[in-house]
Short mmCIF file of C-alpha atoms in Angstrom, two decimals:
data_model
loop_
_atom_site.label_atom_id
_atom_site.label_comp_id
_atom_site.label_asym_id
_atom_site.label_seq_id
_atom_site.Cartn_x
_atom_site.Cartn_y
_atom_site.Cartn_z
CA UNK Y 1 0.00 0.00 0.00
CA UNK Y 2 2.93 2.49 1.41
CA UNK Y 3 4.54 1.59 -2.27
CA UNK Y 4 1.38 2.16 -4.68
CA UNK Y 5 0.78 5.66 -2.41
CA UNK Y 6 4.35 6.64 -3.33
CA UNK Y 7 3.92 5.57 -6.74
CA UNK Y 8 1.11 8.43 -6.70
CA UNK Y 9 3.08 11.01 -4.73
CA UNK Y 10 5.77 10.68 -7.22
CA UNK Y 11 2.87 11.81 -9.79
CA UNK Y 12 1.60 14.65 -7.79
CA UNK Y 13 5.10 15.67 -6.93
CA UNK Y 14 6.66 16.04 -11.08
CA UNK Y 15 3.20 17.64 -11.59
CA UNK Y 16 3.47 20.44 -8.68
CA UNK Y 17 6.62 21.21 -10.43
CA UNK Y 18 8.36 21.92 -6.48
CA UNK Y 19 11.50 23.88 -7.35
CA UNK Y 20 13.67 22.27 -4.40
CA UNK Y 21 12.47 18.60 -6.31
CA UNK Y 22 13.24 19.56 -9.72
CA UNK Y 23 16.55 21.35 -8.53
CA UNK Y 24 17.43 17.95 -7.06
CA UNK Y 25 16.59 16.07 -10.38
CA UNK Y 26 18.50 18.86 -12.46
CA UNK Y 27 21.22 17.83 -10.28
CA UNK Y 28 21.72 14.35 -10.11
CA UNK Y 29 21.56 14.35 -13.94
CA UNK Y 30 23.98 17.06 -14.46
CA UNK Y 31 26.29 14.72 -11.91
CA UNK Y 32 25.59 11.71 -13.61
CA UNK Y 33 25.83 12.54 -16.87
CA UNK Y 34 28.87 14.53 -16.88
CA UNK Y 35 30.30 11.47 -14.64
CA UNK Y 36 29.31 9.11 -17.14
CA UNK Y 37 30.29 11.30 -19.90
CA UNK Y 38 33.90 11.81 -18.43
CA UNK Y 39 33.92 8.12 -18.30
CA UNK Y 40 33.22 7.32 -21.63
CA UNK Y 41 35.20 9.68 -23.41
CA UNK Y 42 38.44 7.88 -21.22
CA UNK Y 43 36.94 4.57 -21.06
CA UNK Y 44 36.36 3.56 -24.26
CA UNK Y 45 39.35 4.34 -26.42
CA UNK Y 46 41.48 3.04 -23.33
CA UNK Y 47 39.13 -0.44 -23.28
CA UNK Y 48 39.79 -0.47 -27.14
CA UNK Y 49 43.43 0.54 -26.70
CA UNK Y 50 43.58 -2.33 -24.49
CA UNK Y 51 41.67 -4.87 -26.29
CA UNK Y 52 44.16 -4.26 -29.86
CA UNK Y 53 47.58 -4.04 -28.43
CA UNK Y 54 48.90 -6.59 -26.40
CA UNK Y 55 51.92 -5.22 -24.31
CA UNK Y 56 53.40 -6.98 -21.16
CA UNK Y 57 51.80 -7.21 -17.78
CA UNK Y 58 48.20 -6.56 -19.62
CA UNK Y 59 46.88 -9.64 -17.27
CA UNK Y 60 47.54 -7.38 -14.17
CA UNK Y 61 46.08 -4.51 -15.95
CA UNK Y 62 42.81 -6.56 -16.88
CA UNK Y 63 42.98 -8.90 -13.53
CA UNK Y 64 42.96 -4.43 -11.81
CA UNK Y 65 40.21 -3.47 -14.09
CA UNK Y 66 38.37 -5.84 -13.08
CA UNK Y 67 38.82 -5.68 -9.24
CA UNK Y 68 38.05 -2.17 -9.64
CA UNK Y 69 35.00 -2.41 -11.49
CA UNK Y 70 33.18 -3.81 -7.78
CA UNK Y 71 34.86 -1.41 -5.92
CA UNK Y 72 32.36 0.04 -3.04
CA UNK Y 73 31.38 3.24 -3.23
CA UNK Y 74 32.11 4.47 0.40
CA UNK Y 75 35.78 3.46 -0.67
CA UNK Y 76 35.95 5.61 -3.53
CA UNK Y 77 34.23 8.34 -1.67
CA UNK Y 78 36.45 8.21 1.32
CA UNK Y 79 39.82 8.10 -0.90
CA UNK Y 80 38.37 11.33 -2.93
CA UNK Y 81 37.04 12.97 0.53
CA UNK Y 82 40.75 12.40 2.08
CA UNK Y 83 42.82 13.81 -1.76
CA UNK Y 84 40.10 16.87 -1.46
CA UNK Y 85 40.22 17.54 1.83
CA UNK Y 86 41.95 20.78 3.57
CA UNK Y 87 45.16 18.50 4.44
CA UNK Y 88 44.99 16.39 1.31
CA UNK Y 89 47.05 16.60 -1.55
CA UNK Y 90 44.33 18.44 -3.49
CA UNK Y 91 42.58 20.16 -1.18
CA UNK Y 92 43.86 23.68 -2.36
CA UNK Y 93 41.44 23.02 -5.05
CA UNK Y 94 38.47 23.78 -2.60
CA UNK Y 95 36.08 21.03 -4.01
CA UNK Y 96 35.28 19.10 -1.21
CA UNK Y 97 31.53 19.38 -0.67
CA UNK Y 98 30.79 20.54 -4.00
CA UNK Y 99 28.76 18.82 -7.28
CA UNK Y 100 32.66 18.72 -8.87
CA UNK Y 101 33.59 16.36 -6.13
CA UNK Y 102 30.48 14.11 -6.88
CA UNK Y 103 31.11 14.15 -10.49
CA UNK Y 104 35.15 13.27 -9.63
CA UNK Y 105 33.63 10.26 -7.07
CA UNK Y 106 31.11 8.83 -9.57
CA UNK Y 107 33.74 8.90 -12.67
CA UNK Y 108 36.35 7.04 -10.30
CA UNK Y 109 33.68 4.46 -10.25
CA UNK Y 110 32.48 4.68 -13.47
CA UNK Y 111 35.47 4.55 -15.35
CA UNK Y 112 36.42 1.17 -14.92
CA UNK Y 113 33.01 -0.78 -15.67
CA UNK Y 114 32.98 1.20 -19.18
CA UNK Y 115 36.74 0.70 -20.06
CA UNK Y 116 36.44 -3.34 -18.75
CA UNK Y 117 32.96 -3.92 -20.72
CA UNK Y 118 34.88 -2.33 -23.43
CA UNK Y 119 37.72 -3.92 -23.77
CA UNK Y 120 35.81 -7.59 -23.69
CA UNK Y 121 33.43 -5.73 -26.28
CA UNK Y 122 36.33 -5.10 -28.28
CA UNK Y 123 38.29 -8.09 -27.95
CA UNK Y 124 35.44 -10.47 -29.01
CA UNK Y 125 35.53 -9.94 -32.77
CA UNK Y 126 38.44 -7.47 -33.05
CA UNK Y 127 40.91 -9.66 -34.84
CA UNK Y 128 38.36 -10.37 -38.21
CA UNK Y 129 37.48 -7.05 -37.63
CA UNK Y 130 40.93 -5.40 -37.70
CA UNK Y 131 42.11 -7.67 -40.34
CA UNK Y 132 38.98 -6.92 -42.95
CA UNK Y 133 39.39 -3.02 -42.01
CA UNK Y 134 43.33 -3.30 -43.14
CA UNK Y 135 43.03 -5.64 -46.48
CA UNK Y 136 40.35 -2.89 -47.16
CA UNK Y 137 43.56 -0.37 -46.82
CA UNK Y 138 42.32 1.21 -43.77
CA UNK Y 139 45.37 3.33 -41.65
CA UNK Y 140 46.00 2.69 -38.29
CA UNK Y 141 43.46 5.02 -37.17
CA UNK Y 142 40.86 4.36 -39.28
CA UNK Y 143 40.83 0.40 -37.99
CA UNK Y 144 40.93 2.00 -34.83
CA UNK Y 145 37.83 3.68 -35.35
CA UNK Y 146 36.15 0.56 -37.41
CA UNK Y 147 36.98 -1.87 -34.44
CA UNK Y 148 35.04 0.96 -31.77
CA UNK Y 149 31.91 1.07 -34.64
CA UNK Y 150 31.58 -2.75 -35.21
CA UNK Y 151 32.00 -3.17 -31.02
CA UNK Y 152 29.13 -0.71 -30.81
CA UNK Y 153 26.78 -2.28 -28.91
CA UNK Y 154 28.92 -3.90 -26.24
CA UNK Y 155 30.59 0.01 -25.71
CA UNK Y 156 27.10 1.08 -25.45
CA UNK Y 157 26.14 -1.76 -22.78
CA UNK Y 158 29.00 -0.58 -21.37
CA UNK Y 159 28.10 2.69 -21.05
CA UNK Y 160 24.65 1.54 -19.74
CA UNK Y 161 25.97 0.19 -16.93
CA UNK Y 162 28.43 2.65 -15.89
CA UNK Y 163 25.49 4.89 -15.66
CA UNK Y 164 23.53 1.95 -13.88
CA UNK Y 165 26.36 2.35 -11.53
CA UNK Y 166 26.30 5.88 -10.55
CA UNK Y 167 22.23 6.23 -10.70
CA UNK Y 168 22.25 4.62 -8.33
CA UNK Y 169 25.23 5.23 -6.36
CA UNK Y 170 24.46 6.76 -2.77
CA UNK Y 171 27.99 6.34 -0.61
CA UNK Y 172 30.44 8.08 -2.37
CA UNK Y 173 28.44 11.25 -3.28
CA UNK Y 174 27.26 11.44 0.48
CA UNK Y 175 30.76 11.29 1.59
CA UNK Y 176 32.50 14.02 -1.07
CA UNK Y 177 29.08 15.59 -1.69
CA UNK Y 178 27.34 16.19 1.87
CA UNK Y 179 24.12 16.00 0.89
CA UNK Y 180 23.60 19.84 1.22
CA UNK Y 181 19.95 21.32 0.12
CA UNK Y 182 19.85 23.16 -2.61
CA UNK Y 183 23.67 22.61 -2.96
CA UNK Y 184 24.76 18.93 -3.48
CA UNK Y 185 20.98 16.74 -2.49
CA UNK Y 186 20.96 14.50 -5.47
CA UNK Y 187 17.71 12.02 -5.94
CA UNK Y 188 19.60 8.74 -3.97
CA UNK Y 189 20.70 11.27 -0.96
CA UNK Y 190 17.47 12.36 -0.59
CA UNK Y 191 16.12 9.08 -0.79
CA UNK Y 192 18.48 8.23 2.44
CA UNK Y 193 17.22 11.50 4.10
CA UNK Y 194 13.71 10.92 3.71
CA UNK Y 195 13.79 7.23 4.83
CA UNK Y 196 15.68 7.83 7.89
CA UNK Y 197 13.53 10.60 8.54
CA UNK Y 198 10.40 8.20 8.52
CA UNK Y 199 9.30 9.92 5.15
CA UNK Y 200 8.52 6.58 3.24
CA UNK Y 201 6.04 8.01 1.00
CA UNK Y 202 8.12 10.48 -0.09
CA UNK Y 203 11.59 8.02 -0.29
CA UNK Y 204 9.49 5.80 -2.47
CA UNK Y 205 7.85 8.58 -4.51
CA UNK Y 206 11.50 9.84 -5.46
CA UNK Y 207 12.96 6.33 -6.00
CA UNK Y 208 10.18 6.01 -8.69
CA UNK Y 209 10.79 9.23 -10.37
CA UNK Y 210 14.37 7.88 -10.48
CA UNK Y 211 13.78 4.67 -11.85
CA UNK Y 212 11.64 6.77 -14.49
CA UNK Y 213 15.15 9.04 -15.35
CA UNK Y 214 17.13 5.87 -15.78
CA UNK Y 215 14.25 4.53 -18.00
CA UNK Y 216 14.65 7.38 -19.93
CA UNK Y 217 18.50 7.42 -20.21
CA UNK Y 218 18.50 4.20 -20.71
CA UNK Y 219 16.27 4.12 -23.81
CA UNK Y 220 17.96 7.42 -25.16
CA UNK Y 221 21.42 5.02 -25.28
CA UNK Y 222 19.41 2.28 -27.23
CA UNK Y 223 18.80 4.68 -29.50
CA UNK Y 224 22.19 5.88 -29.97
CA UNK Y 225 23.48 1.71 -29.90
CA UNK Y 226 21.78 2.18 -33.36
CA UNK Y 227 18.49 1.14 -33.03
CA UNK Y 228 16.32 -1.87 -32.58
CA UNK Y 229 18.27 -4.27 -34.40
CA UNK K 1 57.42 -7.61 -64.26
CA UNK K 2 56.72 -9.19 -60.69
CA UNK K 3 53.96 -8.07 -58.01
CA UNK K 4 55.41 -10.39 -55.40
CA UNK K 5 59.25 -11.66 -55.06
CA UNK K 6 59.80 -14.02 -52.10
CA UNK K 7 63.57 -15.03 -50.77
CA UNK K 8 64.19 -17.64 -48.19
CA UNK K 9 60.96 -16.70 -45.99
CA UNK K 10 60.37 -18.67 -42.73
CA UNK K 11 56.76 -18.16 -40.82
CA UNK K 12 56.35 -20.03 -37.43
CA UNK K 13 53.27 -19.77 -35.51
CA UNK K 14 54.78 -20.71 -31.39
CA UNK K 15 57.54 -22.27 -32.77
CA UNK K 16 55.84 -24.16 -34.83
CA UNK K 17 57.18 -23.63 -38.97
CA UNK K 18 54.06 -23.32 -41.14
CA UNK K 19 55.83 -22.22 -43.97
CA UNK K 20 58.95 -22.18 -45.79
CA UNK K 21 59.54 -20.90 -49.36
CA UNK K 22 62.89 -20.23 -50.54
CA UNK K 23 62.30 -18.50 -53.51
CA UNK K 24 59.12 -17.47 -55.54
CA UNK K 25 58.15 -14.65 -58.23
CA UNK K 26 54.44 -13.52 -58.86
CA UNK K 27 54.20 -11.86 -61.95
CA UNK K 28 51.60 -9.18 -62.83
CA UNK K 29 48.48 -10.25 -64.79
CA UNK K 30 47.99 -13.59 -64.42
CA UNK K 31 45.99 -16.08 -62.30
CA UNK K 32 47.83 -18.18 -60.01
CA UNK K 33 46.12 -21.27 -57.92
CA UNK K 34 47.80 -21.47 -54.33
CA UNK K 35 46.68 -25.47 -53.70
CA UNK K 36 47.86 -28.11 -51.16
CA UNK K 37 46.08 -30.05 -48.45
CA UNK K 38 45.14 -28.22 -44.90
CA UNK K 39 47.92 -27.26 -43.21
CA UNK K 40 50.03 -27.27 -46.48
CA UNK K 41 51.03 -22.98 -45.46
CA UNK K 42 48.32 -21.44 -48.11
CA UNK K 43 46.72 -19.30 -46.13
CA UNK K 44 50.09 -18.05 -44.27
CA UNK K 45 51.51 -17.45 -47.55
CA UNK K 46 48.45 -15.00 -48.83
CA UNK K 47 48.20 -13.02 -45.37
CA UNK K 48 52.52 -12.69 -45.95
CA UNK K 49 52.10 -11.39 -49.42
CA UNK K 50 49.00 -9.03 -47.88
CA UNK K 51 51.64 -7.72 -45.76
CA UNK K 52 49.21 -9.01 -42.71
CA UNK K 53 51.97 -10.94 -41.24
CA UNK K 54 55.93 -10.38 -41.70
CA UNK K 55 57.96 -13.06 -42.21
CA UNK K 56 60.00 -14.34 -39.32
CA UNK K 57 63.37 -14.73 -41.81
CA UNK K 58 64.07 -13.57 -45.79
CA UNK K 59 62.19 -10.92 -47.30
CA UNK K 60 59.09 -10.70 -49.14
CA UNK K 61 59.03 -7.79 -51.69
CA UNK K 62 55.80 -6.18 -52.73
CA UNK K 63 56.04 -3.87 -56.39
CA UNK K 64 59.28 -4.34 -55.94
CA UNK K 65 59.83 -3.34 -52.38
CA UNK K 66 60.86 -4.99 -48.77
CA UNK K 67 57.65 -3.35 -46.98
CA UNK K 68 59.16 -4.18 -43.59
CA UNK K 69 61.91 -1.67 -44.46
CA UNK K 70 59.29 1.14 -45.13
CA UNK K 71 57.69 3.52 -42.97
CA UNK K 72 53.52 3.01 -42.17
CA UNK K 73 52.34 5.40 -44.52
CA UNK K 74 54.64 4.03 -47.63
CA UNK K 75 53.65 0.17 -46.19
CA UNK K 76 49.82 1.06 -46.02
CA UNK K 77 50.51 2.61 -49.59
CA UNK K 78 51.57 -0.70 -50.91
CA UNK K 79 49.06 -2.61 -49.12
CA UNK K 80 46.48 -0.09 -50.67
CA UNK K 81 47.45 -1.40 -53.98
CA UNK K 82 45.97 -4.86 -53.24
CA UNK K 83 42.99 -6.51 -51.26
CA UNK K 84 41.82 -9.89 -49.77
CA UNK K 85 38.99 -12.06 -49.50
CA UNK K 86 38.82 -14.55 -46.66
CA UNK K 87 37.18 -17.67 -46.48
CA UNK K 88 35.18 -16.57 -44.09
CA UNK K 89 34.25 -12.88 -44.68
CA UNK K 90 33.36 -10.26 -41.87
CA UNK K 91 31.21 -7.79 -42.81
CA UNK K 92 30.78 -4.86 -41.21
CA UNK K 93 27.57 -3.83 -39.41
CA UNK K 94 25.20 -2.18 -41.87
CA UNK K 95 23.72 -2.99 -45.75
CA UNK K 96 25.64 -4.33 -47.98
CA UNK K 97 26.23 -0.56 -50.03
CA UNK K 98 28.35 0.52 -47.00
CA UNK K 99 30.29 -2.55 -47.00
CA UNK K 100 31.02 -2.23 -50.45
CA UNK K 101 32.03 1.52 -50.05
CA UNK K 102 34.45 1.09 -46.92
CA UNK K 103 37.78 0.89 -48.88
CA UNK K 104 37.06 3.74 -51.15
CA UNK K 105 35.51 5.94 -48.15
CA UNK K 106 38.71 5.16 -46.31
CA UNK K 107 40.51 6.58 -49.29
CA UNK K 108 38.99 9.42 -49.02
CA UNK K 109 36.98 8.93 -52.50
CA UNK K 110 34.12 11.64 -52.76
CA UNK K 111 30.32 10.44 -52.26
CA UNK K 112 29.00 10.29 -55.53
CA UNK K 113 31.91 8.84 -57.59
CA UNK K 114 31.35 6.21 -54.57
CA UNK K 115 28.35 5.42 -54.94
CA UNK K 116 28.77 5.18 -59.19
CA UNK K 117 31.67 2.68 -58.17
CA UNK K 118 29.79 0.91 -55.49
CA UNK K 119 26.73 0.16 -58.20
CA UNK K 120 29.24 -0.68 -60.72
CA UNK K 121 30.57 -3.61 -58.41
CA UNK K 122 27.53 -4.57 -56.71
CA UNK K 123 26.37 -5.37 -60.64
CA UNK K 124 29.23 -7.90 -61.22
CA UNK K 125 28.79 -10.02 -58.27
CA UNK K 126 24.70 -9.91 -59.46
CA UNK K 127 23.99 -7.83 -56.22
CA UNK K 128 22.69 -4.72 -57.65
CA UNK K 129 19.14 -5.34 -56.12
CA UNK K 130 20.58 -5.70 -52.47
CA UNK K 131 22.78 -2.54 -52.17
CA UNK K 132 20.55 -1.22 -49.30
CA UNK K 133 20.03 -5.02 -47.40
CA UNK K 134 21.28 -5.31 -44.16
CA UNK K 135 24.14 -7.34 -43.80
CA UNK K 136 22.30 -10.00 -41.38
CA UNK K 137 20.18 -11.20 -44.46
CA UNK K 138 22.15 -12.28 -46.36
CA UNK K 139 23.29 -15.88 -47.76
CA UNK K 140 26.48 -17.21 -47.30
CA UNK K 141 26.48 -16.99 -50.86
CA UNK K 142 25.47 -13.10 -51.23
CA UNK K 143 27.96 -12.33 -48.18
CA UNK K 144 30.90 -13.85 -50.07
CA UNK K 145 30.01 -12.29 -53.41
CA UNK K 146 29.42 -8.70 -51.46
CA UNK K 147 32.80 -9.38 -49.79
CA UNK K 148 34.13 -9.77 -53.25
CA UNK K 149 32.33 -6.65 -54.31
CA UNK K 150 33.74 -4.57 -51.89
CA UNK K 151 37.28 -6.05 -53.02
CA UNK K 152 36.81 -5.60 -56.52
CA UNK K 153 35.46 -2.01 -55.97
CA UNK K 154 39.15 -0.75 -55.12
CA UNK K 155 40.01 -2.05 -58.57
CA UNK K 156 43.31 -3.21 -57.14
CA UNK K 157 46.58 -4.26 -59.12
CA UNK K 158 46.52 -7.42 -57.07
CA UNK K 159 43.10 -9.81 -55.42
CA UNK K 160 44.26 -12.09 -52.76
CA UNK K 161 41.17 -14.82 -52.44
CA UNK K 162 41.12 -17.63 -49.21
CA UNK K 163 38.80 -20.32 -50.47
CA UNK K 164 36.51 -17.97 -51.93
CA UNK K 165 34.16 -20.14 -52.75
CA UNK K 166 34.15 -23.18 -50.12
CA UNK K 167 30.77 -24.79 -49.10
CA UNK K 168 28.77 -22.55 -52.14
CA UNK K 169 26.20 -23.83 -54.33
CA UNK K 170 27.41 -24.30 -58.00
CA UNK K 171 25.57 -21.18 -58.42
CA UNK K 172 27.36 -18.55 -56.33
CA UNK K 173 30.34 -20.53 -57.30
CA UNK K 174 30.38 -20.14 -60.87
CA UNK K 175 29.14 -16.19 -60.37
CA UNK K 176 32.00 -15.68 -58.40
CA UNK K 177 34.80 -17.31 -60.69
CA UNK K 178 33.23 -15.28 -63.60
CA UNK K 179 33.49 -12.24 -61.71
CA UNK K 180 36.94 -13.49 -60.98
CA UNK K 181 38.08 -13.91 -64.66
CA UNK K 182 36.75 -10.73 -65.81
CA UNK K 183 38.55 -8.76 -63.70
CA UNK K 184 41.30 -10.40 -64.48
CA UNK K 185 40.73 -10.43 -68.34
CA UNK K 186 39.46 -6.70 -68.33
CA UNK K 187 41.86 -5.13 -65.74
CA UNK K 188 44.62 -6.57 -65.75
CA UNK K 189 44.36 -7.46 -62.11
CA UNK K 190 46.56 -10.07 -60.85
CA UNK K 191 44.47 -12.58 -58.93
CA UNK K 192 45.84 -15.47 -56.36
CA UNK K 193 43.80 -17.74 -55.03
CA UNK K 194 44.39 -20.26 -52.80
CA UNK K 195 41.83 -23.08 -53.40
CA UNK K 196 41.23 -27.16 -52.23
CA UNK K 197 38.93 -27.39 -55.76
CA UNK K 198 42.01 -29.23 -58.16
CA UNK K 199 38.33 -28.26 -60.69
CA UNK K 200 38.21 -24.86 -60.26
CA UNK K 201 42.30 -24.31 -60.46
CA UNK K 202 42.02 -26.11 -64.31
CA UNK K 203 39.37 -23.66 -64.90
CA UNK K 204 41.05 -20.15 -63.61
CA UNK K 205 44.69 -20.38 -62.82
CA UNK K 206 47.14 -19.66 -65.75
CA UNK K 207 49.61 -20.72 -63.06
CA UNK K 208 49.55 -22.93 -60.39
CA UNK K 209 51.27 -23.97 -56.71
CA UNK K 210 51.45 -26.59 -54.55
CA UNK K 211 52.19 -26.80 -50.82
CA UNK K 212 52.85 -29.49 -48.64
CA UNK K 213 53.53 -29.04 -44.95
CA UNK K 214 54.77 -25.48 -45.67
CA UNK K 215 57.17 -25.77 -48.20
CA UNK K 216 56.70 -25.15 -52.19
CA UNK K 217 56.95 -28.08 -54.00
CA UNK K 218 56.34 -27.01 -57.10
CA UNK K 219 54.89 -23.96 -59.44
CA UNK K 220 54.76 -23.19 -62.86
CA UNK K 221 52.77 -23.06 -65.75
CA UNK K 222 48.67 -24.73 -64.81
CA UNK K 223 48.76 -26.96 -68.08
CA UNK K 224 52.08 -28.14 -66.78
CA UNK K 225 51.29 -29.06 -63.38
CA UNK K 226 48.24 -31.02 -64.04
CA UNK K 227 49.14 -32.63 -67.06
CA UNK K 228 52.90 -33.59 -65.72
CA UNK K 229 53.82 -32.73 -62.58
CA UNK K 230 57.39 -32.82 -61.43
CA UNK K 231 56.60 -33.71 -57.66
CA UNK K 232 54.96 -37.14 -56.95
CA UNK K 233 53.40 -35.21 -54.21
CA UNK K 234 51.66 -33.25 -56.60
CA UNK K 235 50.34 -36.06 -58.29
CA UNK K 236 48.69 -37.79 -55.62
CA UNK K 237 46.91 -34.37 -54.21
CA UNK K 238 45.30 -33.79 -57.94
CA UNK K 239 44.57 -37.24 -58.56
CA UNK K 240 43.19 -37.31 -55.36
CA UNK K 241 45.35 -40.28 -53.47
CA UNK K 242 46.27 -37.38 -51.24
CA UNK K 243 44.15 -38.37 -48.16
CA UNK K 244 44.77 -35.02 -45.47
#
């Protein structure tokens, strides 16, 4: 019952078109996307990188991605709340607390689930791939480029789940973020607020309009994958 | 004048020798046959002439050049002057008009004199209805004849084929070896094509080779090689005593 009345709220509340709610959506996809975006633009020509040239002690690099790729997000948040704090190595930067901190938590966790999916993207077909693209006379970058187009839709499932993975990601940006209204609340902070505040309608009626978001981004990166096929 | 010159050239694959050739010209214009049971080196010897592979000893000039001596751009020149079809063709994601197109688009050949090229090829290979099918379609028979489109389309000096025709009806097959021909007949284009088919080598090759566990037995004139061949080897594999 608690779940179909938040279901409703969730209506009422996109429809009352609250400021404080739609600054906290604004917000949380601003973080995620530039996070995600960040991620990408590194992550996938690394992954592909990766995937064509085979250099020595790419095991450990792979076995690392890989280990990284489930690394908990209170870890990442605490090692980017202790290089951005006042006494850390990068705390003259002044970002501690701030939506550039969140973006900086969520690519650290990003980053390797998109350039890991990537590279085993890449590296299922790339041989044949590479090999066509160069009896074709392709240069060195243009088989670069044909091996990321063919790999397509394993970079975009990669992709998908990096964003997956910050959506929903609640540790880290509490840590570097604070959770301030109006400042750095993003949807799953305010989720944890709510709830431990005893406001289960509400938690429930903002975890749906989140679900909703990642429906959305999730369908426009079908789209860009290249369609339905 | 010779395409291909080859001079005591070793290939190993983990130690293991797959080929050995110690000396072999490939002259311009003609039609060779690359034959020789599995294993026999064929299809190391094609991706060493396509410059896919180096050879682990000797040299293996291309229009007269060692391309492991060159630079990237002047290697990728020479390799631009020739093209391969596997046995086994990828093609790329999309229809069968942007396969086709890839090597001239990656040569930087304008749109419409692309497209006039693309339609030109797609008509040899009998695949001028299917320029805008998507790849997934098609038949193992249309996706070896677009493969061979998209080869042909570069008009290069020399067409590298792996078994271009293996498990095709008679259909495709005798499309493909009269696309084959022509371009050989009309261009000029030197074609090399390593086959199992001891038929289809009488019917293309002017010349013809024969491997065995990666060394060259023998080459020369076709005629010659089926009607007398020097190597007893050679006789069992086209009589067909050669059981591998």
């Amino acid at each position: 019952m608690e779940i179909l009345l938040g279901i409703r709220d969730a209506l009422f509340l996109i429809l009352s078109f609250d400021p404080e709610l739609y600054g906290i959506i604004t917000l949380s996809v601003a973080v995620s996307g530039v996070a995600v975006g960040t991620a990408a633009v590194v992550g996938v020509p690394l992954g592909t990188l990766i995937a064509l040239h085979p250099f020595p002690g790419r095991r450990v690099v792979e076995t690392l991605l890989y280990t990284f790729m489930g690394l908990p997000p209170v870890v990442a948040g605490l090692v980017i709340f202790l290089l951005l704090s006042r006494a850390g190595p990068l705390g003259f930067l002044d970002l501690l607390f701030t939506p550039a901190a969140m973006v900086l938590a969520q690519v650290v966790l990003a980053l390797p689930i998109i350039t890991g999916l990537t590279m085993v993207a890449v590296s299922t077909e790339h041989v044949r791939v590479r090999e066509t693209a160069m009896t074709l006379g392709a240069g060195p970058g243009q088989v670069f480029w044909t091996v990321m187009r063919e790999a397509r839709r394993g970079i975009a499932g990669a992709v998908t789940a990096g964003l997956g993975r910050v959506m929903a990601e609640v540790g880290a940006v509490m840590l570097v973020g604070g959770n301030i209204a109006g400042h750095t609340r993003v949807m799953t902070t305010a989720i944890v607020l709510e709830t431990q505040r005893g406001n289960f309608r509400l938690a429930i009626a903002l975890g749906t309009i989140l679900l909703v978001l990642a429906f959305i981004a999730n369908l426009l990166l079908h789209r860009l994958q290249g369609g339905a096929r | 004048m010779n395409v291909f010159e080859l001079e005591g050239v070793t290939r190993a694959y983990d130690s293991r020798p797959v080929l050995a050739v110690e000396g072999l010209e490939i002259r311009e214009g003609l039609r060779y046959a690359v034959m020789g049971p599995s294993g026999a080196g064929k299809t190391t010897l094609l991706r060493l002439l396509n410059l896919l592979e180096r050879p682990d000893s000797g040299q293996v000039r291309a229009f007269g050049r060692d391309p492991w001596c060159l630079g990237r751009t002047e290697r990728l020149a020479l390799r631009r002057r020739m093209t391969m079809v596997f046995q086994r063709p990828h093609l790329f994601e999309g229809t069968v008009e942007e396969n086709v197109a890839y090597g001239l688009m990656v040569r930087g050949v304008p749109w419409p004199r692309r497209r006039e090229r693309v339609r030109a090829a797609l008509a040899r290979v009998g695949l001028e209805d299917m320029a805008r099918a998507h790849v997934g379609g098609l038949s193992g028979g249309e996706a070896q004849r677009a493969a061979l489109a998209r080869a042909m389309v570069l008009d290069p000096e020399v067409l590298l084929l792996d078994e271009p025709t293996a498990n095709l009806d008679p259909a495709n097959v005798s499309l493909i070896e009269r696309a084959v021909l022509e371009l050989n007949e009309e261009r000029g284009t030197t074609v090399i094509m390593v086959t199992h088919n001891v038929f289809q080598a009488k019917r293309l090759a002017l010349r013809a080779l024969f491997l065995h566990r990666g060394t060259l037995i023998e080459e020369g004139p076709a005629a010659e090689v089926f009607s007398s061949p020097r190597s007893p080897l050679t006789r069992d594999f086209i009589e067909g005593r050669m059981v591998y």
